[in-house]
Amino acid sequence: MITCLAIDDEPLALQQLVAYISKVPFLELAAQCQSAMEARAFLEHDTVDAIFCDINMPDLNGMDFVKSLACPPLVVFTTAYSEYAVEGFRVNAVDYLLKPFGLQDFQRAALRLKSRSEESGVRSENSSSAESNLTPPSSLHTPQEDTIFLKTDYRIVKVSIPDIRYIEGMSEYLKVWIKDEPKPIITLLSMKKMEERLPDYFMRIHRSYIINLTMIQEVNKNRVIMDADTYLPIGDMYKETFQAYLDTKFLGK
């Protein structure tokens, strides 16, 4: 059971949120609050597993409230303003419900909350088991999975790593280009974090590009050609590493 706190300054919106929580078997309402200040007072003497929190509230908005918590629980934001989504990525929200939302939308968010809660529980259990058995860290290593999950818009999307053609960096965001998909997945993530997660058949060839080496069609001077419409530059500081890779694959004089 996931205990949760419902927060919204609009009485009707709060009433709807409470009603939706009651319709999900694995959610248990611990309290309902009409302001972030009221919620903070509650959390000073009680704990919950998750918060359903409106963002645009007087005195203290939901985003700042969550940021102010020393150990925030899992969070699903509810808001009528889509522009808050980008800022919400930075507080690692599980999901966003854009008002007005229905029961089906709420149930999808609840399932994502349940999945995240179970993942956290597994990590904690594994950590406790390792400590109690004094298992060496090396034995806890598991083979790298071939899927990742990326947040985009109001969704969490499962991506097959071998299907990623290349990643393009744009300031704080990444465009993840997938095989046979006309549009990229846009997600708030650093190139460094993505690079660390990818297997060794991916290589960074430019400060703004990571490519799937298995999908290269041609290398032409200082460009990597992925297809007839995609020419990616090779940055000066990456040339030596990329050339070393090519040398290991090159047949001929």
JSON list of C-alpha atoms in Angstrom, two decimals:
[
{"chain": "A", "resi": 1, "resn": "MET", "atom": "CA", "xyz": [0.00, 0.00, 0.00]},
{"chain": "A", "resi": 2, "resn": "ILE", "atom": "CA", "xyz": [1.26, 3.47, -0.93]},
{"chain": "A", "resi": 3, "resn": "THR", "atom": "CA", "xyz": [0.28, 6.14, 1.58]},
{"chain": "A", "resi": 4, "resn": "CYS", "atom": "CA", "xyz": [-0.20, 9.51, -0.02]},
{"chain": "A", "resi": 5, "resn": "LEU", "atom": "CA", "xyz": [-0.90, 13.16, 0.65]},
{"chain": "A", "resi": 6, "resn": "ALA", "atom": "CA", "xyz": [-3.23, 15.20, -1.59]},
{"chain": "A", "resi": 7, "resn": "ILE", "atom": "CA", "xyz": [-2.51, 18.93, -1.87]},
{"chain": "A", "resi": 8, "resn": "ASP", "atom": "CA", "xyz": [-4.55, 21.51, -3.81]},
{"chain": "A", "resi": 9, "resn": "ASP", "atom": "CA", "xyz": [-5.79, 24.97, -2.86]},
{"chain": "A", "resi": 10, "resn": "GLU", "atom": "CA", "xyz": [-8.97, 24.61, -4.96]},
{"chain": "A", "resi": 11, "resn": "PRO", "atom": "CA", "xyz": [-11.62, 22.71, -2.94]},
{"chain": "A", "resi": 12, "resn": "LEU", "atom": "CA", "xyz": [-13.27, 21.07, -5.95]},
{"chain": "A", "resi": 13, "resn": "ALA", "atom": "CA", "xyz": [-9.93, 19.99, -7.43]},
{"chain": "A", "resi": 14, "resn": "LEU", "atom": "CA", "xyz": [-8.88, 18.58, -4.04]},
{"chain": "A", "resi": 15, "resn": "GLN", "atom": "CA", "xyz": [-12.20, 16.75, -3.73]},
{"chain": "A", "resi": 16, "resn": "GLN", "atom": "CA", "xyz": [-11.69, 15.18, -7.16]},
{"chain": "A", "resi": 17, "resn": "LEU", "atom": "CA", "xyz": [-8.12, 14.18, -6.31]},
{"chain": "A", "resi": 18, "resn": "VAL", "atom": "CA", "xyz": [-9.27, 12.51, -3.09]},
{"chain": "A", "resi": 19, "resn": "ALA", "atom": "CA", "xyz": [-12.03, 10.68, -4.99]},
{"chain": "A", "resi": 20, "resn": "TYR", "atom": "CA", "xyz": [-9.59, 9.37, -7.58]},
{"chain": "A", "resi": 21, "resn": "ILE", "atom": "CA", "xyz": [-7.18, 8.18, -4.87]},
{"chain": "A", "resi": 22, "resn": "SER", "atom": "CA", "xyz": [-10.02, 6.20, -3.28]},
{"chain": "A", "resi": 23, "resn": "LYS", "atom": "CA", "xyz": [-10.61, 4.37, -6.59]},
{"chain": "A", "resi": 24, "resn": "VAL", "atom": "CA", "xyz": [-7.05, 3.01, -6.81]},
{"chain": "A", "resi": 25, "resn": "PRO", "atom": "CA", "xyz": [-6.67, -0.14, -4.63]},
{"chain": "A", "resi": 26, "resn": "PHE", "atom": "CA", "xyz": [-2.97, 0.32, -3.84]},
{"chain": "A", "resi": 27, "resn": "LEU", "atom": "CA", "xyz": [-3.27, 3.98, -2.76]},
{"chain": "A", "resi": 28, "resn": "GLU", "atom": "CA", "xyz": [-4.20, 4.99, 0.77]},
{"chain": "A", "resi": 29, "resn": "LEU", "atom": "CA", "xyz": [-4.95, 8.64, 1.58]},
{"chain": "A", "resi": 30, "resn": "ALA", "atom": "CA", "xyz": [-3.10, 9.80, 4.68]},
{"chain": "A", "resi": 31, "resn": "ALA", "atom": "CA", "xyz": [-4.33, 13.40, 4.58]},
{"chain": "A", "resi": 32, "resn": "GLN", "atom": "CA", "xyz": [-5.61, 16.17, 2.33]},
{"chain": "A", "resi": 33, "resn": "CYS", "atom": "CA", "xyz": [-4.31, 19.73, 2.50]},
{"chain": "A", "resi": 34, "resn": "GLN", "atom": "CA", "xyz": [-5.39, 23.03, 0.93]},
{"chain": "A", "resi": 35, "resn": "SER", "atom": "CA", "xyz": [-1.94, 24.62, 1.01]},
{"chain": "A", "resi": 36, "resn": "ALA", "atom": "CA", "xyz": [1.74, 23.75, 0.95]},
{"chain": "A", "resi": 37, "resn": "MET", "atom": "CA", "xyz": [2.09, 25.25, 4.43]},
{"chain": "A", "resi": 38, "resn": "GLU", "atom": "CA", "xyz": [-0.58, 22.93, 5.77]},
{"chain": "A", "resi": 39, "resn": "ALA", "atom": "CA", "xyz": [1.14, 19.98, 4.08]},
{"chain": "A", "resi": 40, "resn": "ARG", "atom": "CA", "xyz": [4.50, 20.97, 5.57]},
{"chain": "A", "resi": 41, "resn": "ALA", "atom": "CA", "xyz": [2.97, 21.06, 9.05]},
{"chain": "A", "resi": 42, "resn": "PHE", "atom": "CA", "xyz": [1.54, 17.57, 8.50]},
{"chain": "A", "resi": 43, "resn": "LEU", "atom": "CA", "xyz": [4.89, 16.18, 7.32]},
{"chain": "A", "resi": 44, "resn": "GLU", "atom": "CA", "xyz": [6.64, 17.49, 10.40]},
{"chain": "A", "resi": 45, "resn": "HIS", "atom": "CA", "xyz": [5.03, 14.70, 12.44]},
{"chain": "A", "resi": 46, "resn": "ASP", "atom": "CA", "xyz": [3.92, 12.16, 9.79]},
{"chain": "A", "resi": 47, "resn": "THR", "atom": "CA", "xyz": [5.46, 10.50, 6.76]},
{"chain": "A", "resi": 48, "resn": "VAL", "atom": "CA", "xyz": [3.95, 9.40, 3.45]},
{"chain": "A", "resi": 49, "resn": "ASP", "atom": "CA", "xyz": [5.19, 7.44, 0.47]},
{"chain": "A", "resi": 50, "resn": "ALA", "atom": "CA", "xyz": [3.90, 9.86, -2.16]},
{"chain": "A", "resi": 51, "resn": "ILE", "atom": "CA", "xyz": [2.46, 13.31, -2.75]},
{"chain": "A", "resi": 52, "resn": "PHE", "atom": "CA", "xyz": [-0.11, 14.43, -5.31]},
{"chain": "A", "resi": 53, "resn": "CYS", "atom": "CA", "xyz": [0.57, 18.15, -5.38]},
{"chain": "A", "resi": 54, "resn": "ASP", "atom": "CA", "xyz": [-0.83, 21.12, -7.27]},
{"chain": "A", "resi": 55, "resn": "ILE", "atom": "CA", "xyz": [1.85, 23.55, -8.45]},
{"chain": "A", "resi": 56, "resn": "ASN", "atom": "CA", "xyz": [0.13, 26.93, -8.71]},
{"chain": "A", "resi": 57, "resn": "MET", "atom": "CA", "xyz": [-0.80, 27.69, -5.10]},
{"chain": "A", "resi": 58, "resn": "PRO", "atom": "CA", "xyz": [-0.63, 30.93, -3.10]},
{"chain": "A", "resi": 59, "resn": "ASP", "atom": "CA", "xyz": [2.04, 31.64, -0.47]},
{"chain": "A", "resi": 60, "resn": "LEU", "atom": "CA", "xyz": [4.23, 28.67, -1.46]},
{"chain": "A", "resi": 61, "resn": "ASN", "atom": "CA", "xyz": [3.82, 26.92, -4.80]},
{"chain": "A", "resi": 62, "resn": "GLY", "atom": "CA", "xyz": [4.02, 23.16, -5.08]},
{"chain": "A", "resi": 63, "resn": "MET", "atom": "CA", "xyz": [7.34, 23.12, -6.88]},
{"chain": "A", "resi": 64, "resn": "ASP", "atom": "CA", "xyz": [9.11, 25.21, -4.23]},
{"chain": "A", "resi": 65, "resn": "PHE", "atom": "CA", "xyz": [7.41, 23.19, -1.50]},
{"chain": "A", "resi": 66, "resn": "VAL", "atom": "CA", "xyz": [8.81, 19.90, -2.83]},
{"chain": "A", "resi": 67, "resn": "LYS", "atom": "CA", "xyz": [12.27, 21.45, -3.28]},
{"chain": "A", "resi": 68, "resn": "SER", "atom": "CA", "xyz": [12.19, 22.57, 0.35]},
{"chain": "A", "resi": 69, "resn": "LEU", "atom": "CA", "xyz": [11.71, 19.03, 1.70]},
{"chain": "A", "resi": 70, "resn": "ALA", "atom": "CA", "xyz": [14.88, 17.42, 3.02]},
{"chain": "A", "resi": 71, "resn": "CYS", "atom": "CA", "xyz": [13.77, 13.91, 1.98]},
{"chain": "A", "resi": 72, "resn": "PRO", "atom": "CA", "xyz": [10.85, 14.34, -0.41]},
{"chain": "A", "resi": 73, "resn": "PRO", "atom": "CA", "xyz": [8.60, 11.35, -1.08]},
{"chain": "A", "resi": 74, "resn": "LEU", "atom": "CA", "xyz": [7.62, 10.38, -4.62]},
{"chain": "A", "resi": 75, "resn": "VAL", "atom": "CA", "xyz": [5.77, 13.23, -6.32]},
{"chain": "A", "resi": 76, "resn": "VAL", "atom": "CA", "xyz": [3.05, 13.53, -8.95]},
{"chain": "A", "resi": 77, "resn": "PHE", "atom": "CA", "xyz": [2.35, 17.15, -9.84]},
{"chain": "A", "resi": 78, "resn": "THR", "atom": "CA", "xyz": [-1.07, 18.38, -10.90]},
{"chain": "A", "resi": 79, "resn": "THR", "atom": "CA", "xyz": [-1.20, 21.65, -12.79]},
{"chain": "A", "resi": 80, "resn": "ALA", "atom": "CA", "xyz": [-3.15, 23.66, -15.34]},
{"chain": "A", "resi": 81, "resn": "TYR", "atom": "CA", "xyz": [0.08, 25.13, -16.74]},
{"chain": "A", "resi": 82, "resn": "SER", "atom": "CA", "xyz": [2.15, 22.93, -19.05]},
{"chain": "A", "resi": 83, "resn": "GLU", "atom": "CA", "xyz": [5.20, 25.22, -18.85]},
{"chain": "A", "resi": 84, "resn": "TYR", "atom": "CA", "xyz": [5.89, 23.90, -15.33]},
{"chain": "A", "resi": 85, "resn": "ALA", "atom": "CA", "xyz": [6.82, 20.48, -16.73]},
{"chain": "A", "resi": 86, "resn": "VAL", "atom": "CA", "xyz": [10.39, 21.46, -17.62]},
{"chain": "A", "resi": 87, "resn": "GLU", "atom": "CA", "xyz": [11.07, 22.82, -14.14]},
{"chain": "A", "resi": 88, "resn": "GLY", "atom": "CA", "xyz": [9.49, 19.71, -12.66]},
{"chain": "A", "resi": 89, "resn": "PHE", "atom": "CA", "xyz": [12.05, 17.45, -14.31]},
{"chain": "A", "resi": 90, "resn": "ARG", "atom": "CA", "xyz": [14.63, 18.97, -11.97]},
{"chain": "A", "resi": 91, "resn": "VAL", "atom": "CA", "xyz": [12.86, 17.67, -8.89]},
{"chain": "A", "resi": 92, "resn": "ASN", "atom": "CA", "xyz": [12.55, 14.18, -10.39]},
{"chain": "A", "resi": 93, "resn": "ALA", "atom": "CA", "xyz": [8.75, 14.05, -10.38]},
{"chain": "A", "resi": 94, "resn": "VAL", "atom": "CA", "xyz": [7.22, 10.69, -11.24]},
{"chain": "A", "resi": 95, "resn": "ASP", "atom": "CA", "xyz": [4.55, 12.23, -13.47]},
{"chain": "A", "resi": 96, "resn": "TYR", "atom": "CA", "xyz": [2.44, 15.30, -14.29]},
{"chain": "A", "resi": 97, "resn": "LEU", "atom": "CA", "xyz": [-1.32, 15.50, -14.55]},
{"chain": "A", "resi": 98, "resn": "LEU", "atom": "CA", "xyz": [-2.41, 18.41, -16.70]},
{"chain": "A", "resi": 99, "resn": "LYS", "atom": "CA", "xyz": [-5.76, 19.81, -15.54]},
{"chain": "A", "resi": 100, "resn": "PRO", "atom": "CA", "xyz": [-8.46, 18.97, -16.33]},
{"chain": "A", "resi": 101, "resn": "PHE", "atom": "CA", "xyz": [-7.57, 15.27, -16.10]},
{"chain": "A", "resi": 102, "resn": "GLY", "atom": "CA", "xyz": [-9.81, 12.23, -15.88]},
{"chain": "A", "resi": 103, "resn": "LEU", "atom": "CA", "xyz": [-9.71, 9.01, -13.90]},
{"chain": "A", "resi": 104, "resn": "GLN", "atom": "CA", "xyz": [-7.88, 7.16, -16.68]},
{"chain": "A", "resi": 105, "resn": "ASP", "atom": "CA", "xyz": [-5.07, 9.75, -16.68]},
{"chain": "A", "resi": 106, "resn": "PHE", "atom": "CA", "xyz": [-4.87, 9.54, -12.90]},
{"chain": "A", "resi": 107, "resn": "GLN", "atom": "CA", "xyz": [-4.72, 5.74, -12.97]},
{"chain": "A", "resi": 108, "resn": "ARG", "atom": "CA", "xyz": [-1.80, 5.85, -15.43]},
{"chain": "A", "resi": 109, "resn": "ALA", "atom": "CA", "xyz": [0.07, 8.23, -13.12]},
{"chain": "A", "resi": 110, "resn": "ALA", "atom": "CA", "xyz": [-0.73, 5.97, -10.15]},
{"chain": "A", "resi": 111, "resn": "LEU", "atom": "CA", "xyz": [0.71, 2.94, -11.97]},
{"chain": "A", "resi": 112, "resn": "ARG", "atom": "CA", "xyz": [3.92, 4.86, -12.69]},
{"chain": "A", "resi": 113, "resn": "LEU", "atom": "CA", "xyz": [4.03, 5.80, -9.02]},
{"chain": "A", "resi": 114, "resn": "LYS", "atom": "CA", "xyz": [3.61, 2.13, -8.04]},
{"chain": "A", "resi": 115, "resn": "SER", "atom": "CA", "xyz": [6.38, 1.10, -10.44]},
{"chain": "A", "resi": 116, "resn": "ARG", "atom": "CA", "xyz": [8.78, 3.71, -9.05]},
{"chain": "A", "resi": 117, "resn": "SER", "atom": "CA", "xyz": [7.88, 2.73, -5.50]},
{"chain": "A", "resi": 118, "resn": "GLU", "atom": "CA", "xyz": [8.60, -0.94, -6.23]},
{"chain": "A", "resi": 119, "resn": "GLU", "atom": "CA", "xyz": [11.93, -0.05, -7.87]},
{"chain": "A", "resi": 120, "resn": "SER", "atom": "CA", "xyz": [12.92, 1.91, -4.76]},
{"chain": "A", "resi": 121, "resn": "GLY", "atom": "CA", "xyz": [11.91, -1.01, -2.56]},
{"chain": "A", "resi": 122, "resn": "VAL", "atom": "CA", "xyz": [13.99, -3.46, -4.57]},
{"chain": "A", "resi": 123, "resn": "ARG", "atom": "CA", "xyz": [17.03, -1.19, -4.38]},
{"chain": "A", "resi": 124, "resn": "SER", "atom": "CA", "xyz": [16.63, -0.82, -0.62]},
{"chain": "A", "resi": 125, "resn": "GLU", "atom": "CA", "xyz": [16.17, -4.57, -0.16]},
{"chain": "A", "resi": 126, "resn": "ASN", "atom": "CA", "xyz": [19.23, -5.37, -2.25]},
{"chain": "A", "resi": 127, "resn": "SER", "atom": "CA", "xyz": [21.27, -2.80, -0.35]},
{"chain": "A", "resi": 128, "resn": "SER", "atom": "CA", "xyz": [20.24, -4.21, 3.03]},
{"chain": "A", "resi": 129, "resn": "SER", "atom": "CA", "xyz": [20.94, -7.77, 1.93]},
{"chain": "A", "resi": 130, "resn": "ALA", "atom": "CA", "xyz": [24.36, -6.82, 0.64]},
{"chain": "A", "resi": 131, "resn": "GLU", "atom": "CA", "xyz": [25.28, -5.08, 3.87]},
{"chain": "A", "resi": 132, "resn": "SER", "atom": "CA", "xyz": [24.07, -7.93, 6.06]},
{"chain": "A", "resi": 133, "resn": "ASN", "atom": "CA", "xyz": [25.96, -10.54, 4.06]},
{"chain": "A", "resi": 134, "resn": "LEU", "atom": "CA", "xyz": [29.06, -8.36, 3.60]},
{"chain": "A", "resi": 135, "resn": "THR", "atom": "CA", "xyz": [28.94, -9.14, -0.12]},
{"chain": "A", "resi": 136, "resn": "PRO", "atom": "CA", "xyz": [31.84, -7.58, -2.05]},
{"chain": "A", "resi": 137, "resn": "PRO", "atom": "CA", "xyz": [30.65, -4.75, -4.35]},
{"chain": "A", "resi": 138, "resn": "SER", "atom": "CA", "xyz": [31.92, -6.56, -7.47]},
{"chain": "A", "resi": 139, "resn": "SER", "atom": "CA", "xyz": [29.51, -9.44, -6.94]},
{"chain": "A", "resi": 140, "resn": "LEU", "atom": "CA", "xyz": [26.57, -7.02, -7.01]},
{"chain": "A", "resi": 141, "resn": "HIS", "atom": "CA", "xyz": [27.24, -6.05, -10.60]},
{"chain": "A", "resi": 142, "resn": "THR", "atom": "CA", "xyz": [24.57, -7.16, -13.08]},
{"chain": "A", "resi": 143, "resn": "PRO", "atom": "CA", "xyz": [24.78, -7.20, -16.87]},
{"chain": "A", "resi": 144, "resn": "GLN", "atom": "CA", "xyz": [23.70, -3.95, -18.46]},
{"chain": "A", "resi": 145, "resn": "GLU", "atom": "CA", "xyz": [20.11, -4.07, -19.62]},
{"chain": "A", "resi": 146, "resn": "ASP", "atom": "CA", "xyz": [19.25, -3.25, -23.22]},
{"chain": "A", "resi": 147, "resn": "THR", "atom": "CA", "xyz": [16.47, -0.80, -22.34]},
{"chain": "A", "resi": 148, "resn": "ILE", "atom": "CA", "xyz": [16.25, 2.59, -20.69]},
{"chain": "A", "resi": 149, "resn": "PHE", "atom": "CA", "xyz": [13.35, 4.79, -19.63]},
{"chain": "A", "resi": 150, "resn": "LEU", "atom": "CA", "xyz": [13.24, 8.46, -20.62]},
{"chain": "A", "resi": 151, "resn": "LYS", "atom": "CA", "xyz": [10.94, 11.22, -19.41]},
{"chain": "A", "resi": 152, "resn": "THR", "atom": "CA", "xyz": [9.39, 13.21, -22.24]},
{"chain": "A", "resi": 153, "resn": "ASP", "atom": "CA", "xyz": [6.48, 15.63, -21.99]},
{"chain": "A", "resi": 154, "resn": "TYR", "atom": "CA", "xyz": [4.14, 13.95, -19.49]},
{"chain": "A", "resi": 155, "resn": "ARG", "atom": "CA", "xyz": [5.21, 10.39, -20.24]},
{"chain": "A", "resi": 156, "resn": "ILE", "atom": "CA", "xyz": [7.94, 7.95, -19.32]},
{"chain": "A", "resi": 157, "resn": "VAL", "atom": "CA", "xyz": [8.98, 6.12, -22.47]},
{"chain": "A", "resi": 158, "resn": "LYS", "atom": "CA", "xyz": [10.72, 2.75, -22.72]},
{"chain": "A", "resi": 159, "resn": "VAL", "atom": "CA", "xyz": [13.56, 2.83, -25.28]},
{"chain": "A", "resi": 160, "resn": "SER", "atom": "CA", "xyz": [15.48, -0.10, -26.73]},
{"chain": "A", "resi": 161, "resn": "ILE", "atom": "CA", "xyz": [19.15, 0.91, -26.60]},
{"chain": "A", "resi": 162, "resn": "PRO", "atom": "CA", "xyz": [20.15, -0.92, -29.82]},
{"chain": "A", "resi": 163, "resn": "ASP", "atom": "CA", "xyz": [17.48, 1.08, -31.67]},
{"chain": "A", "resi": 164, "resn": "ILE", "atom": "CA", "xyz": [19.02, 4.43, -30.73]},
{"chain": "A", "resi": 165, "resn": "ARG", "atom": "CA", "xyz": [20.71, 5.88, -33.83]},
{"chain": "A", "resi": 166, "resn": "TYR", "atom": "CA", "xyz": [22.32, 8.90, -32.20]},
{"chain": "A", "resi": 167, "resn": "ILE", "atom": "CA", "xyz": [21.87, 11.45, -29.43]},
{"chain": "A", "resi": 168, "resn": "GLU", "atom": "CA", "xyz": [21.99, 15.17, -30.02]},
{"chain": "A", "resi": 169, "resn": "GLY", "atom": "CA", "xyz": [22.72, 17.58, -27.17]},
{"chain": "A", "resi": 170, "resn": "MET", "atom": "CA", "xyz": [20.81, 20.86, -26.87]},
{"chain": "A", "resi": 171, "resn": "SER", "atom": "CA", "xyz": [21.84, 22.83, -23.79]},
{"chain": "A", "resi": 172, "resn": "GLU", "atom": "CA", "xyz": [20.11, 21.00, -20.89]},
{"chain": "A", "resi": 173, "resn": "TYR", "atom": "CA", "xyz": [18.12, 18.70, -23.17]},
{"chain": "A", "resi": 174, "resn": "LEU", "atom": "CA", "xyz": [18.84, 15.73, -25.41]},
{"chain": "A", "resi": 175, "resn": "LYS", "atom": "CA", "xyz": [17.25, 14.66, -28.66]},
{"chain": "A", "resi": 176, "resn": "VAL", "atom": "CA", "xyz": [17.30, 10.87, -28.83]},
{"chain": "A", "resi": 177, "resn": "TRP", "atom": "CA", "xyz": [16.87, 9.71, -32.42]},
{"chain": "A", "resi": 178, "resn": "ILE", "atom": "CA", "xyz": [15.40, 6.22, -32.74]},
{"chain": "A", "resi": 179, "resn": "LYS", "atom": "CA", "xyz": [15.50, 3.88, -35.74]},
{"chain": "A", "resi": 180, "resn": "ASP", "atom": "CA", "xyz": [12.37, 4.10, -37.93]},
{"chain": "A", "resi": 181, "resn": "GLU", "atom": "CA", "xyz": [10.98, 7.01, -35.90]},
{"chain": "A", "resi": 182, "resn": "PRO", "atom": "CA", "xyz": [10.59, 10.36, -37.74]},
{"chain": "A", "resi": 183, "resn": "LYS", "atom": "CA", "xyz": [10.79, 12.49, -34.59]},
{"chain": "A", "resi": 184, "resn": "PRO", "atom": "CA", "xyz": [13.24, 12.31, -31.69]},
{"chain": "A", "resi": 185, "resn": "ILE", "atom": "CA", "xyz": [12.45, 11.84, -28.03]},
{"chain": "A", "resi": 186, "resn": "ILE", "atom": "CA", "xyz": [13.28, 15.08, -26.22]},
{"chain": "A", "resi": 187, "resn": "THR", "atom": "CA", "xyz": [14.32, 14.65, -22.60]},
{"chain": "A", "resi": 188, "resn": "LEU", "atom": "CA", "xyz": [15.94, 16.72, -19.86]},
{"chain": "A", "resi": 189, "resn": "LEU", "atom": "CA", "xyz": [19.25, 14.95, -19.32]},
{"chain": "A", "resi": 190, "resn": "SER", "atom": "CA", "xyz": [22.98, 15.65, -19.60]},
{"chain": "A", "resi": 191, "resn": "MET", "atom": "CA", "xyz": [25.20, 14.17, -22.31]},
{"chain": "A", "resi": 192, "resn": "LYS", "atom": "CA", "xyz": [27.53, 12.89, -19.59]},
{"chain": "A", "resi": 193, "resn": "LYS", "atom": "CA", "xyz": [24.80, 10.95, -17.82]},
{"chain": "A", "resi": 194, "resn": "MET", "atom": "CA", "xyz": [23.55, 9.45, -21.07]},
{"chain": "A", "resi": 195, "resn": "GLU", "atom": "CA", "xyz": [27.09, 8.56, -22.14]},
{"chain": "A", "resi": 196, "resn": "GLU", "atom": "CA", "xyz": [27.70, 6.73, -18.87]},
{"chain": "A", "resi": 197, "resn": "ARG", "atom": "CA", "xyz": [24.56, 4.63, -19.32]},
{"chain": "A", "resi": 198, "resn": "LEU", "atom": "CA", "xyz": [25.17, 3.52, -22.91]},
{"chain": "A", "resi": 199, "resn": "PRO", "atom": "CA", "xyz": [27.12, 0.36, -23.88]},
{"chain": "A", "resi": 200, "resn": "ASP", "atom": "CA", "xyz": [30.48, 0.40, -25.64]},
{"chain": "A", "resi": 201, "resn": "TYR", "atom": "CA", "xyz": [29.08, 0.39, -29.17]},
{"chain": "A", "resi": 202, "resn": "PHE", "atom": "CA", "xyz": [28.15, 4.03, -28.63]},
{"chain": "A", "resi": 203, "resn": "MET", "atom": "CA", "xyz": [30.78, 6.74, -28.94]},
{"chain": "A", "resi": 204, "resn": "ARG", "atom": "CA", "xyz": [30.84, 10.48, -28.46]},
{"chain": "A", "resi": 205, "resn": "ILE", "atom": "CA", "xyz": [32.21, 12.09, -31.61]},
{"chain": "A", "resi": 206, "resn": "HIS", "atom": "CA", "xyz": [31.41, 15.72, -30.81]},
{"chain": "A", "resi": 207, "resn": "ARG", "atom": "CA", "xyz": [30.41, 17.70, -27.75]},
{"chain": "A", "resi": 208, "resn": "SER", "atom": "CA", "xyz": [26.86, 17.62, -29.13]},
{"chain": "A", "resi": 209, "resn": "TYR", "atom": "CA", "xyz": [26.68, 14.08, -30.57]},
{"chain": "A", "resi": 210, "resn": "ILE", "atom": "CA", "xyz": [26.84, 10.49, -29.39]},
{"chain": "A", "resi": 211, "resn": "ILE", "atom": "CA", "xyz": [26.41, 7.89, -32.14]},
{"chain": "A", "resi": 212, "resn": "ASN", "atom": "CA", "xyz": [25.55, 4.23, -32.38]},
{"chain": "A", "resi": 213, "resn": "LEU", "atom": "CA", "xyz": [28.66, 2.86, -34.10]},
{"chain": "A", "resi": 214, "resn": "THR", "atom": "CA", "xyz": [26.71, -0.04, -35.60]},
{"chain": "A", "resi": 215, "resn": "MET", "atom": "CA", "xyz": [24.57, 2.39, -37.60]},
{"chain": "A", "resi": 216, "resn": "ILE", "atom": "CA", "xyz": [27.32, 4.34, -39.35]},
{"chain": "A", "resi": 217, "resn": "GLN", "atom": "CA", "xyz": [26.91, 4.22, -43.12]},
{"chain": "A", "resi": 218, "resn": "GLU", "atom": "CA", "xyz": [30.00, 6.18, -44.11]},
{"chain": "A", "resi": 219, "resn": "VAL", "atom": "CA", "xyz": [32.81, 8.34, -42.76]},
{"chain": "A", "resi": 220, "resn": "ASN", "atom": "CA", "xyz": [33.67, 11.25, -45.04]},
{"chain": "A", "resi": 221, "resn": "LYS", "atom": "CA", "xyz": [36.53, 13.52, -43.93]},
{"chain": "A", "resi": 222, "resn": "ASN", "atom": "CA", "xyz": [35.33, 15.13, -40.70]},
{"chain": "A", "resi": 223, "resn": "ARG", "atom": "CA", "xyz": [31.77, 13.85, -40.89]},
{"chain": "A", "resi": 224, "resn": "VAL", "atom": "CA", "xyz": [29.95, 10.68, -39.97]},
{"chain": "A", "resi": 225, "resn": "ILE", "atom": "CA", "xyz": [27.10, 9.85, -42.33]},
{"chain": "A", "resi": 226, "resn": "MET", "atom": "CA", "xyz": [24.26, 8.01, -40.61]},
{"chain": "A", "resi": 227, "resn": "ASP", "atom": "CA", "xyz": [21.90, 8.15, -43.59]},
{"chain": "A", "resi": 228, "resn": "ALA", "atom": "CA", "xyz": [21.24, 10.20, -46.70]},
{"chain": "A", "resi": 229, "resn": "ASP", "atom": "CA", "xyz": [19.93, 13.11, -44.63]},
{"chain": "A", "resi": 230, "resn": "THR", "atom": "CA", "xyz": [22.09, 12.91, -41.51]},
{"chain": "A", "resi": 231, "resn": "TYR", "atom": "CA", "xyz": [25.69, 14.17, -41.53]},
{"chain": "A", "resi": 232, "resn": "LEU", "atom": "CA", "xyz": [27.25, 14.57, -38.09]},
{"chain": "A", "resi": 233, "resn": "PRO", "atom": "CA", "xyz": [30.49, 16.48, -37.44]},
{"chain": "A", "resi": 234, "resn": "ILE", "atom": "CA", "xyz": [33.49, 14.93, -35.69]},
{"chain": "A", "resi": 235, "resn": "GLY", "atom": "CA", "xyz": [34.84, 17.32, -33.06]},
{"chain": "A", "resi": 236, "resn": "ASP", "atom": "CA", "xyz": [38.57, 17.98, -32.84]},
{"chain": "A", "resi": 237, "resn": "MET", "atom": "CA", "xyz": [38.92, 16.59, -29.32]},
{"chain": "A", "resi": 238, "resn": "TYR", "atom": "CA", "xyz": [37.17, 13.34, -30.33]},
{"chain": "A", "resi": 239, "resn": "LYS", "atom": "CA", "xyz": [38.99, 12.67, -33.61]},
{"chain": "A", "resi": 240, "resn": "GLU", "atom": "CA", "xyz": [41.81, 10.60, -32.16]},
{"chain": "A", "resi": 241, "resn": "THR", "atom": "CA", "xyz": [39.52, 8.23, -30.25]},
{"chain": "A", "resi": 242, "resn": "PHE", "atom": "CA", "xyz": [37.18, 7.85, -33.20]},
{"chain": "A", "resi": 243, "resn": "GLN", "atom": "CA", "xyz": [40.08, 7.19, -35.59]},
{"chain": "A", "resi": 244, "resn": "ALA", "atom": "CA", "xyz": [41.44, 4.55, -33.22]},
{"chain": "A", "resi": 245, "resn": "TYR", "atom": "CA", "xyz": [38.06, 2.81, -33.37]},
{"chain": "A", "resi": 246, "resn": "LEU", "atom": "CA", "xyz": [38.08, 2.95, -37.18]},
{"chain": "A", "resi": 247, "resn": "ASP", "atom": "CA", "xyz": [41.59, 1.49, -37.27]},
{"chain": "A", "resi": 248, "resn": "THR", "atom": "CA", "xyz": [40.40, -1.58, -35.40]},
{"chain": "A", "resi": 249, "resn": "LYS", "atom": "CA", "xyz": [37.68, -2.16, -38.01]},
{"chain": "A", "resi": 250, "resn": "PHE", "atom": "CA", "xyz": [39.53, -1.12, -41.15]},
{"chain": "A", "resi": 251, "resn": "LEU", "atom": "CA", "xyz": [40.45, -3.77, -43.76]},
{"chain": "A", "resi": 252, "resn": "GLY", "atom": "CA", "xyz": [42.96, -2.79, -46.41]},
{"chain": "A", "resi": 253, "resn": "LYS", "atom": "CA", "xyz": [46.12, -0.75, -46.76]}
]
